[in-house]
Short mmCIF file of N, CA and C in Angstrom, two decimals:
data_model
loop_
_atom_site.label_atom_id
_atom_site.label_comp_id
_atom_site.label_asym_id
_atom_site.label_seq_id
_atom_site.Cartn_x
_atom_site.Cartn_y
_atom_site.Cartn_z
N UNK A 743 0.73 -1.06 -0.08
CA UNK A 743 -0.10 -0.05 0.07
C UNK A 743 0.99 1.21 0.05
N UNK A 744 0.47 2.28 -0.60
CA UNK A 744 1.27 3.34 -0.76
C UNK A 744 1.01 4.56 0.16
N UNK A 745 0.09 4.30 0.92
CA UNK A 745 -0.32 5.13 2.21
C UNK A 745 0.49 4.88 3.44
N UNK A 746 1.32 5.96 3.90
CA UNK A 746 2.16 6.13 5.01
C UNK A 746 1.46 6.48 6.12
N UNK A 747 1.55 5.97 7.50
CA UNK A 747 0.83 6.64 8.38
C UNK A 747 1.91 7.09 9.47
N UNK A 748 1.84 8.51 9.65
CA UNK A 748 2.81 9.21 10.39
C UNK A 748 2.24 9.55 11.92
N UNK A 749 1.52 8.64 12.48
CA UNK A 749 1.04 8.67 13.71
C UNK A 749 2.30 8.98 14.91
N UNK A 750 3.06 8.15 14.64
CA UNK A 750 4.14 8.26 15.69
C UNK A 750 4.83 9.65 15.58
N UNK A 751 4.91 10.13 14.49
CA UNK A 751 5.68 11.53 14.32
C UNK A 751 4.82 12.49 15.04
N UNK A 752 3.53 12.50 14.84
CA UNK A 752 2.59 13.50 15.34
C UNK A 752 2.52 13.39 16.81
N UNK A 753 2.60 12.12 17.44
CA UNK A 753 2.66 11.84 18.81
C UNK A 753 3.80 12.33 19.42
N UNK A 754 4.96 12.39 18.59
CA UNK A 754 6.23 12.73 19.34
C UNK A 754 6.37 14.39 19.18
N UNK A 755 5.59 15.05 18.13
CA UNK A 755 5.36 16.45 18.11
C UNK A 755 4.92 17.06 19.44
N UNK A 756 3.74 16.25 19.82
CA UNK A 756 2.92 16.66 20.81
C UNK A 756 3.25 16.12 22.03
N UNK A 757 4.28 15.39 22.21
CA UNK A 757 4.97 14.88 23.24
C UNK A 757 3.76 13.88 24.11
N UNK A 758 3.09 13.11 23.28
CA UNK A 758 1.91 12.38 24.07
C UNK A 758 2.29 10.90 23.60
N UNK A 759 2.05 10.21 24.61
CA UNK A 759 2.14 8.69 24.45
C UNK A 759 1.00 8.13 23.72
N UNK A 760 0.81 6.85 23.08
CA UNK A 760 -0.07 6.17 22.76
C UNK A 760 -1.15 5.78 23.47
N UNK A 761 -0.61 5.64 24.93
CA UNK A 761 -1.71 5.40 26.02
C UNK A 761 -2.43 6.63 26.37
N UNK A 762 -1.90 7.91 26.38
CA UNK A 762 -2.57 9.23 26.53
C UNK A 762 -3.57 9.31 25.32
N UNK A 763 -3.06 9.07 24.02
CA UNK A 763 -4.18 9.44 23.25
C UNK A 763 -5.28 8.48 23.03
N UNK A 764 -5.05 7.17 23.63
CA UNK A 764 -6.01 6.26 23.71
C UNK A 764 -7.13 6.59 24.63
N UNK A 765 -6.75 7.13 25.62
CA UNK A 765 -7.66 7.65 26.93
C UNK A 765 -8.24 8.75 26.46
N UNK A 766 -7.56 9.75 25.92
CA UNK A 766 -8.35 11.22 25.30
C UNK A 766 -9.41 10.83 24.13
N UNK A 767 -9.21 9.76 23.42
CA UNK A 767 -10.26 9.61 22.20
C UNK A 767 -11.08 8.35 22.49
N UNK A 768 -10.73 7.55 23.47
CA UNK A 768 -11.61 6.42 23.78
C UNK A 768 -11.37 5.54 22.75
N UNK A 769 -10.16 5.19 22.03
CA UNK A 769 -10.00 4.20 21.16
C UNK A 769 -9.04 3.31 21.78
N UNK A 770 -9.11 1.80 21.65
CA UNK A 770 -8.19 0.92 22.30
C UNK A 770 -6.73 1.12 21.76
N UNK A 771 -5.87 0.65 22.80
CA UNK A 771 -4.57 0.80 22.49
C UNK A 771 -4.25 -0.17 21.36
N UNK A 772 -4.88 -1.30 21.35
CA UNK A 772 -4.69 -2.34 20.12
C UNK A 772 -4.92 -1.72 19.08
N UNK A 773 -6.13 -1.12 18.72
CA UNK A 773 -6.43 -0.67 17.56
C UNK A 773 -5.37 0.57 17.00
N UNK A 774 -5.12 1.57 18.09
CA UNK A 774 -4.10 2.45 17.65
C UNK A 774 -2.69 2.01 17.57
N UNK A 775 -2.39 0.95 18.06
CA UNK A 775 -1.16 0.76 17.61
C UNK A 775 -1.13 -0.20 16.37
N UNK A 776 -2.15 -0.87 15.94
CA UNK A 776 -2.14 -1.48 14.61
C UNK A 776 -2.21 -0.22 13.56
N UNK A 777 -2.90 0.91 13.99
CA UNK A 777 -2.98 2.06 12.91
C UNK A 777 -1.40 2.72 12.82
N UNK A 778 -0.94 2.78 14.08
CA UNK A 778 0.55 3.44 14.18
C UNK A 778 1.53 2.56 13.44
N UNK A 779 1.24 1.21 13.51
CA UNK A 779 2.19 0.50 12.55
C UNK A 779 1.98 0.06 11.22
N UNK A 780 0.88 0.76 10.84
CA UNK A 780 0.64 0.62 9.38
C UNK A 780 -0.01 -0.76 9.06
N UNK A 781 -0.50 -1.30 10.04
CA UNK A 781 -1.22 -2.71 10.02
C UNK A 781 -2.77 -2.82 9.71
N UNK A 782 -3.37 -1.55 9.25
CA UNK A 782 -4.58 -1.49 8.98
C UNK A 782 -5.02 -1.05 7.57
N UNK A 783 -6.11 -1.48 7.09
CA UNK A 783 -6.60 -1.43 5.67
C UNK A 783 -7.37 -0.21 5.61
N UNK A 784 -8.12 0.40 6.62
CA UNK A 784 -8.99 1.26 6.46
C UNK A 784 -9.14 2.22 7.85
N UNK A 785 -9.46 3.43 7.87
CA UNK A 785 -9.73 4.06 9.15
C UNK A 785 -11.16 4.98 8.96
N UNK A 786 -11.90 4.85 10.09
CA UNK A 786 -13.04 5.91 9.97
C UNK A 786 -12.90 7.06 10.07
N UNK A 787 -13.56 8.05 9.29
CA UNK A 787 -13.31 9.38 9.40
C UNK A 787 -13.56 9.84 10.88
N UNK A 788 -14.27 9.38 11.60
CA UNK A 788 -14.80 9.60 13.01
C UNK A 788 -13.36 9.54 13.91
N UNK A 789 -12.78 8.28 13.65
CA UNK A 789 -11.41 8.19 14.32
C UNK A 789 -10.43 9.03 13.98
N UNK A 790 -10.19 9.30 12.54
CA UNK A 790 -9.30 10.27 12.06
C UNK A 790 -9.56 11.67 12.67
N UNK A 791 -10.79 12.06 12.72
CA UNK A 791 -11.20 13.33 13.38
C UNK A 791 -10.80 13.46 14.89
N UNK A 792 -11.04 12.24 15.55
CA UNK A 792 -10.73 12.46 16.96
C UNK A 792 -9.33 12.49 17.21
N UNK A 793 -8.48 11.71 16.46
CA UNK A 793 -7.05 11.64 16.39
C UNK A 793 -6.50 13.27 16.06
N UNK A 794 -6.79 13.73 15.13
CA UNK A 794 -6.52 15.20 14.64
C UNK A 794 -6.99 16.21 15.66
N UNK A 795 -8.10 15.93 16.24
CA UNK A 795 -8.39 16.90 17.43
C UNK A 795 -7.58 16.68 18.57
N UNK A 796 -7.29 15.51 19.04
CA UNK A 796 -6.64 15.28 20.19
C UNK A 796 -4.95 15.80 19.65
N UNK A 797 -4.35 15.65 18.85
CA UNK A 797 -3.27 16.05 18.28
C UNK A 797 -2.86 17.48 17.81
N UNK A 798 -3.99 18.04 17.50
CA UNK A 798 -4.12 19.26 16.95
C UNK A 798 -3.23 19.30 15.48
N UNK A 799 -3.74 18.48 14.74
CA UNK A 799 -3.02 18.40 13.51
C UNK A 799 -4.20 18.11 12.36
N UNK A 800 -3.74 17.97 11.22
CA UNK A 800 -4.54 17.85 9.81
C UNK A 800 -4.41 16.36 9.34
N UNK A 801 -5.42 15.86 8.72
CA UNK A 801 -5.51 14.40 8.23
C UNK A 801 -4.13 14.28 7.30
N UNK A 802 -3.95 15.31 6.66
CA UNK A 802 -2.49 14.96 5.63
C UNK A 802 -1.18 15.11 6.59
N UNK A 803 -1.40 15.37 7.91
CA UNK A 803 -0.18 15.26 8.61
C UNK A 803 -0.15 13.64 9.20
N UNK A 804 -0.97 12.99 9.10
CA UNK A 804 -1.11 11.67 9.65
C UNK A 804 -0.98 10.59 8.57
N UNK A 805 -1.72 10.95 7.32
CA UNK A 805 -1.75 10.09 6.16
C UNK A 805 -0.89 10.70 4.88
N UNK A 806 -0.10 10.02 4.47
CA UNK A 806 0.81 10.48 3.34
C UNK A 806 0.79 9.52 2.25
N UNK A 807 0.59 9.95 1.10
CA UNK A 807 0.51 8.84 -0.19
C UNK A 807 1.80 9.12 -0.90
N UNK A 808 2.47 7.86 -0.93
CA UNK A 808 4.01 7.86 -1.52
C UNK A 808 3.81 7.02 -2.74
N UNK A 809 4.30 7.44 -3.94
CA UNK A 809 4.35 6.57 -5.37
C UNK A 809 5.86 5.79 -4.89
N UNK A 810 5.68 4.60 -5.14
CA UNK A 810 7.09 3.77 -5.19
C UNK A 810 7.77 3.96 -6.45
N UNK A 811 9.09 3.99 -6.44
CA UNK A 811 9.85 4.16 -7.71
C UNK A 811 9.47 3.10 -8.61
N UNK A 812 9.02 1.92 -8.33
CA UNK A 812 8.64 0.79 -9.29
C UNK A 812 7.40 1.02 -9.78
N UNK A 813 6.89 2.08 -9.38
CA UNK A 813 5.32 2.37 -9.91
C UNK A 813 5.41 3.48 -10.85
N UNK A 814 6.56 3.97 -11.04
CA UNK A 814 6.73 5.31 -11.89
C UNK A 814 6.88 5.04 -13.27
N UNK A 815 6.12 5.53 -14.25
CA UNK A 815 6.20 5.31 -15.73
C UNK A 815 7.45 5.94 -16.32
#
């Protein structure tokens, strides 16, 4: 997949742990950990909104589209 998830970077910018984020937005540590490690295939807009609100960031700060060199024409 060409979508990179930068949740760890945004957490570091805000000096917030995954545990703190989990408690603030009411999403399990397991689900946030899977998201942080790029092991998910989808994310609900409501989850993305809660994360952005808690971290004071934009969706584009968390989700980044990257084209791999092998896919360039």
